[in-house]
Structures are given as C-alpha cells and as structure tokens.
PDB file of N, CA and C in Angstrom:
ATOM      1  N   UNK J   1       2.428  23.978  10.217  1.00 81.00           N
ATOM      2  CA  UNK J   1       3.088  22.686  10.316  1.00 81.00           C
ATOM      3  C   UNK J   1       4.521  22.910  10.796  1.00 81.00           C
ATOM      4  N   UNK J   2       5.172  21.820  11.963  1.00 91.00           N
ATOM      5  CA  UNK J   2       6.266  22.427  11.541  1.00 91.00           C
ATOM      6  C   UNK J   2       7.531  21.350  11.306  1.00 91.00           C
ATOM      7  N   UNK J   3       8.342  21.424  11.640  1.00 92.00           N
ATOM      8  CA  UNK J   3       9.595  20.219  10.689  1.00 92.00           C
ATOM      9  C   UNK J   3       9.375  18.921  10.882  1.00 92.00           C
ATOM     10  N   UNK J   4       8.930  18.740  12.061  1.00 93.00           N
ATOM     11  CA  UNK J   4       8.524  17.002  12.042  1.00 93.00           C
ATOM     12  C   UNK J   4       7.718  16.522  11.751  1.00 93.00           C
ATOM     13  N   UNK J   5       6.633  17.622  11.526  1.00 94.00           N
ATOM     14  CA  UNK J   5       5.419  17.075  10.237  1.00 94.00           C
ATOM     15  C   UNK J   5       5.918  17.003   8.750  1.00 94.00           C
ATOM     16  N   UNK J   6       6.865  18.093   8.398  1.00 95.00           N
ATOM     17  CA  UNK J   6       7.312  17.904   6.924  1.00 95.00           C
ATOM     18  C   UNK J   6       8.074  16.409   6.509  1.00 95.00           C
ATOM     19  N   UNK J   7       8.798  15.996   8.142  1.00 94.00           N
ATOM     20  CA  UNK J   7       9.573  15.139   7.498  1.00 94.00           C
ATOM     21  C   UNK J   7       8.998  13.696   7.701  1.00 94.00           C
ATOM     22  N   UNK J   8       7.906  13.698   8.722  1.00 92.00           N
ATOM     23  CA  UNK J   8       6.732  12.945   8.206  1.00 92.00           C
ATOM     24  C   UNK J   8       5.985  12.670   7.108  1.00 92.00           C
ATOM     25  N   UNK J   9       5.877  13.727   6.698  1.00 91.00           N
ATOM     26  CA  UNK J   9       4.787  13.594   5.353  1.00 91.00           C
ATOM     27  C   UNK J   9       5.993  13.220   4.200  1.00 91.00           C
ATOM     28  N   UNK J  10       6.946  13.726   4.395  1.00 93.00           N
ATOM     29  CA  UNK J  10       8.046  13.615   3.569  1.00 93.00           C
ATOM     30  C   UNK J  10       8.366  11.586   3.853  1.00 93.00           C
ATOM     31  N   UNK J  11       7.939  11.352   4.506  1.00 92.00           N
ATOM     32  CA  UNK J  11       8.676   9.917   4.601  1.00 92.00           C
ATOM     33  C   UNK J  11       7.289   8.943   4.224  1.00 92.00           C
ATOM     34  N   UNK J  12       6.327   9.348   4.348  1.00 91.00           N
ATOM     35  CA  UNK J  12       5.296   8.754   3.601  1.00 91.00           C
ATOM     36  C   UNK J  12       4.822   8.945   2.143  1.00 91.00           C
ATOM     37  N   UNK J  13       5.302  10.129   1.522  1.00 92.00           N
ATOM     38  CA  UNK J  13       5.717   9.755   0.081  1.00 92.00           C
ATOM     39  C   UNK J  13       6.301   9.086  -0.061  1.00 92.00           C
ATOM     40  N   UNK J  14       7.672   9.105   0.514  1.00 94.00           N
ATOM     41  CA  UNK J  14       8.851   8.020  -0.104  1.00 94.00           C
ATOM     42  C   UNK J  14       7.868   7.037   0.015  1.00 94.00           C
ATOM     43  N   UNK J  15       7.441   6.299   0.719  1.00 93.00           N
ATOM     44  CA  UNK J  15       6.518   5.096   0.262  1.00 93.00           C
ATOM     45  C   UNK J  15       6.112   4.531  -0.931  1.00 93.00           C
ATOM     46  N   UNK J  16       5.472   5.631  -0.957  1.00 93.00           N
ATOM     47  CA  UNK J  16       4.810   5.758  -2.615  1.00 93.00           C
ATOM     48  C   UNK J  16       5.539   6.448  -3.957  1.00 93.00           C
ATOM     49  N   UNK J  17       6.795   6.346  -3.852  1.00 93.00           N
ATOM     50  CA  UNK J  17       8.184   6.097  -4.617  1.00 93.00           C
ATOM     51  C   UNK J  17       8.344   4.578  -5.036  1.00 93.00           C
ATOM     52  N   UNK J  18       7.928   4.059  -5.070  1.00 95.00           N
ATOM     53  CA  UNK J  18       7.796   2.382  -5.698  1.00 95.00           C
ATOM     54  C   UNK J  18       6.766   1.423  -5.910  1.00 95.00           C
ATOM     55  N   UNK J  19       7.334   1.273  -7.233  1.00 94.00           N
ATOM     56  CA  UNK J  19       6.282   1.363  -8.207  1.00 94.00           C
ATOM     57  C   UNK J  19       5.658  -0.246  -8.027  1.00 94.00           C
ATOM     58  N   UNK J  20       6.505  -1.202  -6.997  1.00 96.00           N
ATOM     59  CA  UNK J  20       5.966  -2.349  -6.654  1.00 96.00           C
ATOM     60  C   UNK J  20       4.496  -2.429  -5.762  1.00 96.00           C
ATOM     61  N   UNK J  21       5.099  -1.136  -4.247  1.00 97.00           N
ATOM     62  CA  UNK J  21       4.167  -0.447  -3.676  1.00 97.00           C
ATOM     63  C   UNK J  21       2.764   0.022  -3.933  1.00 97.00           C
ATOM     64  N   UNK J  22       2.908   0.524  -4.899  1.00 95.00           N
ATOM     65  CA  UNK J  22       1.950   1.590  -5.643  1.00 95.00           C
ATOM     66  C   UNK J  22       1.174  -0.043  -6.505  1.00 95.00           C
ATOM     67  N   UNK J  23       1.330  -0.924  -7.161  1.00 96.00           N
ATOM     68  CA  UNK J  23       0.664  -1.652  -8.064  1.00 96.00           C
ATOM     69  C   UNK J  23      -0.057  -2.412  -6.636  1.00 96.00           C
ATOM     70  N   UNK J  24       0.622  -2.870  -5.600  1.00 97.00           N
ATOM     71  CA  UNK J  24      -0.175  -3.556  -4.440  1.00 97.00           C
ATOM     72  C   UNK J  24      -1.260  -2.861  -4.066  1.00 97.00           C
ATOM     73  N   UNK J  25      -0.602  -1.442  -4.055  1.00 96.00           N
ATOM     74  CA  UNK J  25      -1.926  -0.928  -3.547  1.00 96.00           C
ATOM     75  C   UNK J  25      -2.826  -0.708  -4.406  1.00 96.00           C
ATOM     76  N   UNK J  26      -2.313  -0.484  -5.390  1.00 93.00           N
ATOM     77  CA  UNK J  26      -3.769  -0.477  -6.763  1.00 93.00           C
ATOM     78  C   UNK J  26      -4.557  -1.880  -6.597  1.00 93.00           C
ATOM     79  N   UNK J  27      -4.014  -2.898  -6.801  1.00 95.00           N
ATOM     80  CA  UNK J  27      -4.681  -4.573  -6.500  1.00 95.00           C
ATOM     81  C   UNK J  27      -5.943  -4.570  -5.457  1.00 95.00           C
ATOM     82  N   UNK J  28      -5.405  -3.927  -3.903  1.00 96.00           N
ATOM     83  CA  UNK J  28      -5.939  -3.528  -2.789  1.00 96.00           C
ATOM     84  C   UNK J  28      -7.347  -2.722  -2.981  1.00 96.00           C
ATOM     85  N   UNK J  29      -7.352  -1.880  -3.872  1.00 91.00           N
ATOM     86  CA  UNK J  29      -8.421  -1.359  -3.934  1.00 91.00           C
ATOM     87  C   UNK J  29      -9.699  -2.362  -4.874  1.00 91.00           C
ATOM     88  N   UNK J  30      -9.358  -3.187  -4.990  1.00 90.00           N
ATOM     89  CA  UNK J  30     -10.570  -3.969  -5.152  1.00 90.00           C
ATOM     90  C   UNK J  30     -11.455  -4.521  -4.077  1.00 90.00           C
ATOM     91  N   UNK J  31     -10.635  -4.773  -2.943  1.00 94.00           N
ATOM     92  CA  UNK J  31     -11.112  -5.269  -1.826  1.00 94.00           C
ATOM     93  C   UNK J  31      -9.676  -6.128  -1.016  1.00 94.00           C
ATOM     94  N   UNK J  32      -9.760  -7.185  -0.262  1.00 97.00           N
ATOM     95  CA  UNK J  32      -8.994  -7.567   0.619  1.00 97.00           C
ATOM     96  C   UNK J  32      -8.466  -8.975  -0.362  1.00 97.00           C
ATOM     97  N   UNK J  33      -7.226  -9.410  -0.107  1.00 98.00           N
ATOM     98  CA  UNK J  33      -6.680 -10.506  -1.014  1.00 98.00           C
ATOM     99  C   UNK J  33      -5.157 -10.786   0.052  1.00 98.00           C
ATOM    100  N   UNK J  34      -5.113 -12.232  -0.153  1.00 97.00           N
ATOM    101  CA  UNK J  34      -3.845 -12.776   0.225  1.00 97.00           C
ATOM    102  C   UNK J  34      -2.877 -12.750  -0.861  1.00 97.00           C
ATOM    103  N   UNK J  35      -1.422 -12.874  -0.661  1.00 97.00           N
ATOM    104  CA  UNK J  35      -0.529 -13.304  -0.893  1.00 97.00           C
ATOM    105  C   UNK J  35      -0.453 -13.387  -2.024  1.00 97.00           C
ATOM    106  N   UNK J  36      -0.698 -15.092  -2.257  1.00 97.00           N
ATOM    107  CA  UNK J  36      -1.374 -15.296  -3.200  1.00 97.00           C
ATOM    108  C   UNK J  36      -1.731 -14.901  -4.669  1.00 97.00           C
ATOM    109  N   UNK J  37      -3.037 -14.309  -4.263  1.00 98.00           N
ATOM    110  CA  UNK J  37      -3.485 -13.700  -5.003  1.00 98.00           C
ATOM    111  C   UNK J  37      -3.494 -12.585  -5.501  1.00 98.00           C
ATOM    112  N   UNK J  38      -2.138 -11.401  -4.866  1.00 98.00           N
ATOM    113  CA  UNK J  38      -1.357 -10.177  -4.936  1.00 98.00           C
ATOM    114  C   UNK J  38      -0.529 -10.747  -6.045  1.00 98.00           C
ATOM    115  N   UNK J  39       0.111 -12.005  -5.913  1.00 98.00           N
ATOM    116  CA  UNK J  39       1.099 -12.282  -6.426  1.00 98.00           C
ATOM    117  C   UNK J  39       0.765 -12.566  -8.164  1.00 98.00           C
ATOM    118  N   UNK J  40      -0.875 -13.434  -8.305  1.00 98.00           N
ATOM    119  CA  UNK J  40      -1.073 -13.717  -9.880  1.00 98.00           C
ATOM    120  C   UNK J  40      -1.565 -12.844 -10.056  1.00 98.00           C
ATOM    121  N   UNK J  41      -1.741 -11.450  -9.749  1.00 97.00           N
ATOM    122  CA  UNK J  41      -2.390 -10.186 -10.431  1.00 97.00           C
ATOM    123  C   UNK J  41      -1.214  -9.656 -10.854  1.00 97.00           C
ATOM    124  N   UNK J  42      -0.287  -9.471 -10.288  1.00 97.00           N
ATOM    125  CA  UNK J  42       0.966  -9.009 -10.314  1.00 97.00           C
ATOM    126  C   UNK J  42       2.118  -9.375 -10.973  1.00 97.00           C
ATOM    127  N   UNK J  43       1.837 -10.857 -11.047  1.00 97.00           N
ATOM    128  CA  UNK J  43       3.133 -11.425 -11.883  1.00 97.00           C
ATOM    129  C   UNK J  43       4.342 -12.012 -11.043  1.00 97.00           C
ATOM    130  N   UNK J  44       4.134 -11.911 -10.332  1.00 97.00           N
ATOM    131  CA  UNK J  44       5.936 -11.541  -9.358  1.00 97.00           C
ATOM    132  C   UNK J  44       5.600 -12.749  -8.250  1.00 97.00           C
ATOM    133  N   UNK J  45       6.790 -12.974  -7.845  1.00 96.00           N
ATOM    134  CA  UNK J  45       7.305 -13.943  -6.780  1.00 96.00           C
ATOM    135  C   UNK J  45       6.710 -13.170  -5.635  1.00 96.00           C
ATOM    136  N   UNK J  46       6.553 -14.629  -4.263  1.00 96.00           N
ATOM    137  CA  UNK J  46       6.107 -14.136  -3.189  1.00 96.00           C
ATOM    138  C   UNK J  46       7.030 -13.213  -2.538  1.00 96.00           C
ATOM    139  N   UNK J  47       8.308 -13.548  -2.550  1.00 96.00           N
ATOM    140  CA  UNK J  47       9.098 -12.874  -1.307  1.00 96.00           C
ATOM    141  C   UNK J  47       9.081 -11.773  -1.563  1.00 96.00           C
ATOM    142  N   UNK J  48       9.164 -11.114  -3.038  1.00 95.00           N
ATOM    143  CA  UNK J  48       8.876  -9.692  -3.638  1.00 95.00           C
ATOM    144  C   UNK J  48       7.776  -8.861  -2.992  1.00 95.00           C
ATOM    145  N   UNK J  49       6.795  -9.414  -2.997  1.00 97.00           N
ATOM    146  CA  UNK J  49       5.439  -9.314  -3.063  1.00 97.00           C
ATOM    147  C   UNK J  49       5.279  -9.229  -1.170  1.00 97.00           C
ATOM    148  N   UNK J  50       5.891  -9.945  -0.421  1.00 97.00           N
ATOM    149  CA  UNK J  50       5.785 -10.111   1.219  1.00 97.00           C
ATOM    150  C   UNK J  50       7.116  -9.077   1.631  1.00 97.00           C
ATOM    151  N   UNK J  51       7.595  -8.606   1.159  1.00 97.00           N
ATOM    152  CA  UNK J  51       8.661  -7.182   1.320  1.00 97.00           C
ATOM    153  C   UNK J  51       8.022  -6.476   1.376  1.00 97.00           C
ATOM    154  N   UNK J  52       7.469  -5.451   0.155  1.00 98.00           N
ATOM    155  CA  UNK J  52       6.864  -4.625  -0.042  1.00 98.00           C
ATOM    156  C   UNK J  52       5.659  -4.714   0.932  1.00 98.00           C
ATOM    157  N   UNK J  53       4.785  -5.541   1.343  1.00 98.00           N
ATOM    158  CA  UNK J  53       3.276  -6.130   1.942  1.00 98.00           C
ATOM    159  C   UNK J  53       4.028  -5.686   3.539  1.00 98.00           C
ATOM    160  N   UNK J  54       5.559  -5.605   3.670  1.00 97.00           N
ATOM    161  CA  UNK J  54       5.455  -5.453   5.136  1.00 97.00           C
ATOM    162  C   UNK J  54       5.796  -3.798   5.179  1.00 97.00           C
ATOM    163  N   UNK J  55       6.159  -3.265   4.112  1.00 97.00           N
ATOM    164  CA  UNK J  55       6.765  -1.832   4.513  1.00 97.00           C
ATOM    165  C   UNK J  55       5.521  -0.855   4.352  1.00 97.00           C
ATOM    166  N   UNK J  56       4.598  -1.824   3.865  1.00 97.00           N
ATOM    167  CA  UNK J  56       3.519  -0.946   3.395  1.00 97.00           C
ATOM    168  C   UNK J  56       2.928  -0.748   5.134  1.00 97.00           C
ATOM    169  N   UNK J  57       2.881  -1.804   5.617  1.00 97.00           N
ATOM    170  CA  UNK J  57       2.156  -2.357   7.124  1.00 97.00           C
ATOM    171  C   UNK J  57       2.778  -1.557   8.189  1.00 97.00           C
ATOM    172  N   UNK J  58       3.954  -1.265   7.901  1.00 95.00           N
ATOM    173  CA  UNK J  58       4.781  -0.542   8.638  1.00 95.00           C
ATOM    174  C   UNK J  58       4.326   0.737   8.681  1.00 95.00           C
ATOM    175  N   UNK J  59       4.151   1.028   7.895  1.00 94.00           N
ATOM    176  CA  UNK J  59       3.797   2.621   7.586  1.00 94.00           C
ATOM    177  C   UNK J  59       2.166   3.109   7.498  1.00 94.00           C
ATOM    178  N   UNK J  60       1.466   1.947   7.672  1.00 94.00           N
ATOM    179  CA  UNK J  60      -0.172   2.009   8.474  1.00 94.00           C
ATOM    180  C   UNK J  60      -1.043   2.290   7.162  1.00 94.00           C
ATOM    181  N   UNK J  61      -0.209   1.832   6.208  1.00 96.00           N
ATOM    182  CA  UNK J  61      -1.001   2.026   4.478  1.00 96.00           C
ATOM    183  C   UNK J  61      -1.993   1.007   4.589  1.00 96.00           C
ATOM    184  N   UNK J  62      -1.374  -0.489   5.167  1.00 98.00           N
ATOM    185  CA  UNK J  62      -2.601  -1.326   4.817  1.00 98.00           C
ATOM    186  C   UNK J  62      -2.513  -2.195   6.132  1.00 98.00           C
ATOM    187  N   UNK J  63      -3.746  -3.255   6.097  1.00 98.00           N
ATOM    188  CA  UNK J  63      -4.015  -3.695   7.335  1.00 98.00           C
ATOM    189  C   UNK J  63      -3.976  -5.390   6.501  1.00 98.00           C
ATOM    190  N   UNK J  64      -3.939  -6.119   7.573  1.00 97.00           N
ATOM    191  CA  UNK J  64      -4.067  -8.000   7.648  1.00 97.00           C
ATOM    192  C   UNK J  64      -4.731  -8.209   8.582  1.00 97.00           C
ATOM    193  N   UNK J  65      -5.204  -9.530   7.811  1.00 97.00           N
ATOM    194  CA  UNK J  65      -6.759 -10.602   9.004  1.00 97.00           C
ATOM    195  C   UNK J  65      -6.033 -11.627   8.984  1.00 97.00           C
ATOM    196  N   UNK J  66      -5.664 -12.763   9.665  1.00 97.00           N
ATOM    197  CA  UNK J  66      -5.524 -13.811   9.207  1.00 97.00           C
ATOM    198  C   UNK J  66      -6.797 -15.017  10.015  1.00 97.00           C
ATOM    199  N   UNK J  67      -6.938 -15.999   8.513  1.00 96.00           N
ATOM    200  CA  UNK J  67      -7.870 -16.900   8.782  1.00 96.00           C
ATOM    201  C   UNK J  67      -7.468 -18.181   8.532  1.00 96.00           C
ATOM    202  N   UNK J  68      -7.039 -18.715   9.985  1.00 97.00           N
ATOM    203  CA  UNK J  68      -6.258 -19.829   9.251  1.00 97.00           C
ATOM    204  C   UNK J  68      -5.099 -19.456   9.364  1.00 97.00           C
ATOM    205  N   UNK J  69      -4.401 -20.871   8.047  1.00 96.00           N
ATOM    206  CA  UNK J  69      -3.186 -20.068   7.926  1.00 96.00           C
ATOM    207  C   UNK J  69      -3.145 -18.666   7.012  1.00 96.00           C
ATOM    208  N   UNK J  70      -3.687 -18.275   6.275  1.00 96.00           N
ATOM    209  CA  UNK J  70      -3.898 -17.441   5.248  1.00 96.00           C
ATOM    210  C   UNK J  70      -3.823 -15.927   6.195  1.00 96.00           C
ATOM    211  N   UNK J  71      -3.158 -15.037   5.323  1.00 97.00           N
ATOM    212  CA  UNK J  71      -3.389 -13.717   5.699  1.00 97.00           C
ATOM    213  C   UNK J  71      -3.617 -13.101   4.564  1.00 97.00           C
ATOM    214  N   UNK J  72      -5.012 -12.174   4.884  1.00 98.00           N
ATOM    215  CA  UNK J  72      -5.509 -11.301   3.756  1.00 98.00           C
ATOM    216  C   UNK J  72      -4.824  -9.949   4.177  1.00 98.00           C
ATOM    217  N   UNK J  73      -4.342  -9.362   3.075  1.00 98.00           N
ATOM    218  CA  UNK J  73      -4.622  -7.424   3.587  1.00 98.00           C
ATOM    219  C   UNK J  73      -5.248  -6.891   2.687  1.00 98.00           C
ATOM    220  N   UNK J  74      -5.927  -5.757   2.919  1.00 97.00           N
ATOM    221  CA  UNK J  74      -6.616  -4.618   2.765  1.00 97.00           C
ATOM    222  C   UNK J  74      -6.353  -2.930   2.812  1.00 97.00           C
ATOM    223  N   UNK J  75      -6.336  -2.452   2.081  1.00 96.00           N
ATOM    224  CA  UNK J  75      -6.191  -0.360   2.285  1.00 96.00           C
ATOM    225  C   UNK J  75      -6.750  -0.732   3.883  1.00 96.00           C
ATOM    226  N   UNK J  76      -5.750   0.354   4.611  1.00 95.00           N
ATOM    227  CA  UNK J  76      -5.936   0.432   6.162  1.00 95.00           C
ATOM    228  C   UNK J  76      -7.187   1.457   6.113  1.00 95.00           C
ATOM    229  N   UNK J  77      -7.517   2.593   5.719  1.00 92.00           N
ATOM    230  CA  UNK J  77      -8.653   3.082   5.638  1.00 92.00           C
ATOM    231  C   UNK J  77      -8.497   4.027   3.945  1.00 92.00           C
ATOM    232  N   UNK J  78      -9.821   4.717   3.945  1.00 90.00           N
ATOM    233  CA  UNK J  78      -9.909   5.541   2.454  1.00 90.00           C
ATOM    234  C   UNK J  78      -8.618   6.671   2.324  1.00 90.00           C
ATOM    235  N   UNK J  79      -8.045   6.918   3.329  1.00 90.00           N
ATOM    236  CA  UNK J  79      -7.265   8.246   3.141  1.00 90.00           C
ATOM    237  C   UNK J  79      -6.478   7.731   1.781  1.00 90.00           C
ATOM    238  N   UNK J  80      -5.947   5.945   1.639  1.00 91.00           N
ATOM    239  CA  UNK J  80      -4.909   5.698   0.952  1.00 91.00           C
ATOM    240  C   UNK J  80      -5.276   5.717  -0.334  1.00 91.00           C
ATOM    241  N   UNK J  81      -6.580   5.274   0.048  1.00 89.00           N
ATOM    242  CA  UNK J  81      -7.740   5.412  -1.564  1.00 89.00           C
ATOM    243  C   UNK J  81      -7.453   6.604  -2.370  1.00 89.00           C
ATOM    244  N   UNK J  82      -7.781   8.143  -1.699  1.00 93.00           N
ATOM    245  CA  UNK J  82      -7.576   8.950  -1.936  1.00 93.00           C
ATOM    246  C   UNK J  82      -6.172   9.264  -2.400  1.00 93.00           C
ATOM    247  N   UNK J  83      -5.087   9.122  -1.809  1.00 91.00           N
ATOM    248  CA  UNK J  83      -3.765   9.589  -2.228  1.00 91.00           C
ATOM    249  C   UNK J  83      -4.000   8.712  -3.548  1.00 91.00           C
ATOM    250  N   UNK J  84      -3.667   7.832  -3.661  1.00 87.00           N
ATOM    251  CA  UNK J  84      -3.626   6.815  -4.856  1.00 87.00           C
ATOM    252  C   UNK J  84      -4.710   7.547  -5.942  1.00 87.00           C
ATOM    253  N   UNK J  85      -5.726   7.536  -5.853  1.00 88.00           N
ATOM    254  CA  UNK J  85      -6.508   7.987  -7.013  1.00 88.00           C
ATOM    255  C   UNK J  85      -6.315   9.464  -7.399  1.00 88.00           C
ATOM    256  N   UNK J  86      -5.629  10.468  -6.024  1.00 92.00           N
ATOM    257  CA  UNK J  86      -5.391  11.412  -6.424  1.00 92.00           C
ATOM    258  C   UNK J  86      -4.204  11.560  -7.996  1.00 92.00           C
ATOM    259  N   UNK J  87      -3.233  10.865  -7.170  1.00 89.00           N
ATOM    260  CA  UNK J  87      -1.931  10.856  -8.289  1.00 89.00           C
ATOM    261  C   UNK J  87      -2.299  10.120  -9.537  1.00 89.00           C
ATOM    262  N   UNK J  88      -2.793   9.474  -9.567  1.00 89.00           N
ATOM    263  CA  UNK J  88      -3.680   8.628 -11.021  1.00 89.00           C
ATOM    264  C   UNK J  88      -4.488  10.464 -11.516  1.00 89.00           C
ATOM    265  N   UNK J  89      -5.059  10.554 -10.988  1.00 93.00           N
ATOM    266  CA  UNK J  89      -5.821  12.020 -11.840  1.00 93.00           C
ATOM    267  C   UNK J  89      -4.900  12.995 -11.776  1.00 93.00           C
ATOM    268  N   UNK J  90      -3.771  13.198 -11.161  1.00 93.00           N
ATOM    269  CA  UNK J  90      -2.682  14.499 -11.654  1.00 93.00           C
ATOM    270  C   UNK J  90      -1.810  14.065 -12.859  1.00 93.00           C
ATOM    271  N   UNK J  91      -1.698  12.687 -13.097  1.00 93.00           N
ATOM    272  CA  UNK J  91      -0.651  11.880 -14.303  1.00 93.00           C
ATOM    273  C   UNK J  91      -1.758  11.793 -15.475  1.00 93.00           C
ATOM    274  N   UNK J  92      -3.183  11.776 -14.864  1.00 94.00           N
ATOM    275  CA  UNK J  92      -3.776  11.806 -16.415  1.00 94.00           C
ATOM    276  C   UNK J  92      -4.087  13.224 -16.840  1.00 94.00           C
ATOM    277  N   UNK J  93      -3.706  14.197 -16.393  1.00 91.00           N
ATOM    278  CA  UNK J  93      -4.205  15.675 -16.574  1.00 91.00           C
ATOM    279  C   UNK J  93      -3.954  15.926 -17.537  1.00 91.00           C
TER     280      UNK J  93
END
C-alpha cells in the first residue's frame, strides 16, 4: 500500500468516528428508510439526521432512490455491513 491509500483508508474511518454516523448506519441495516423514519428510530431532528445522511453519501457509505418527493437511503453495498458488524464484534470481545 502506499501513502495515499493510508490516508484514504485513514479518512474513511474518520467517518466512522461519529457516533450519529454509526447509529444511521446501524438503522440502515434493516433495509432502506427515509428521513423520516431515520429520524423516529433515532430520536433526533431532521437537519441532524440530513447532515450526517449527506457525509455519509459523500463518502459512498450509502446510496438514495427518490420516489416522489421522498428519498429513501440504503448501505451502498455489504462492504459497510461488514465494517459495522465487524467493530460491534471487536467491542463485544
């Protein structure tokens, strides 16, 4: 590997350095959900909730459909599945 992969991989942890981040994407793994419905699983205000929903998008963690006016997102593919469930089984060790 060499430095611009480290500081790649290094900038996609930081991602998953917040703990707002990390609960969306836990939500996500049920399947695909709007706004919305991120928001009464979660507790929290939309604009909170549509911050985080864009940095995640930014960084190719998760994907949006929109139908309508409504936009759903979804885990962009399993890799994120994996990171996420990984760190859940190194914190319960």
């Amino acid at each position: 590997m060499d430095n611009n992969e480290y500081e790649l991989l290094a900038d996609l942890f930081k991602i998953f350095g917040n703990s707002t981040r990390l609960q969306i994407l836990h939500v996500l793994v049920e399947g695909e959900l709007c706004v919305a419905d991120i928001c009464e699983k979660l507790g929290m205000n939309q604009s909170a909730i549509s911050h985080q929903l864009s940095i995640l998008k930014q960084n190719r963690l998760i994907k949006n459909r929109r139908d309508g006016k409504t936009v759903y997102y979804s885990l962009l593919d399993s890799h994120v599945l994996t990171i996420v469930n990984q760190g859940l089984d190194h914190i319960h060790e």
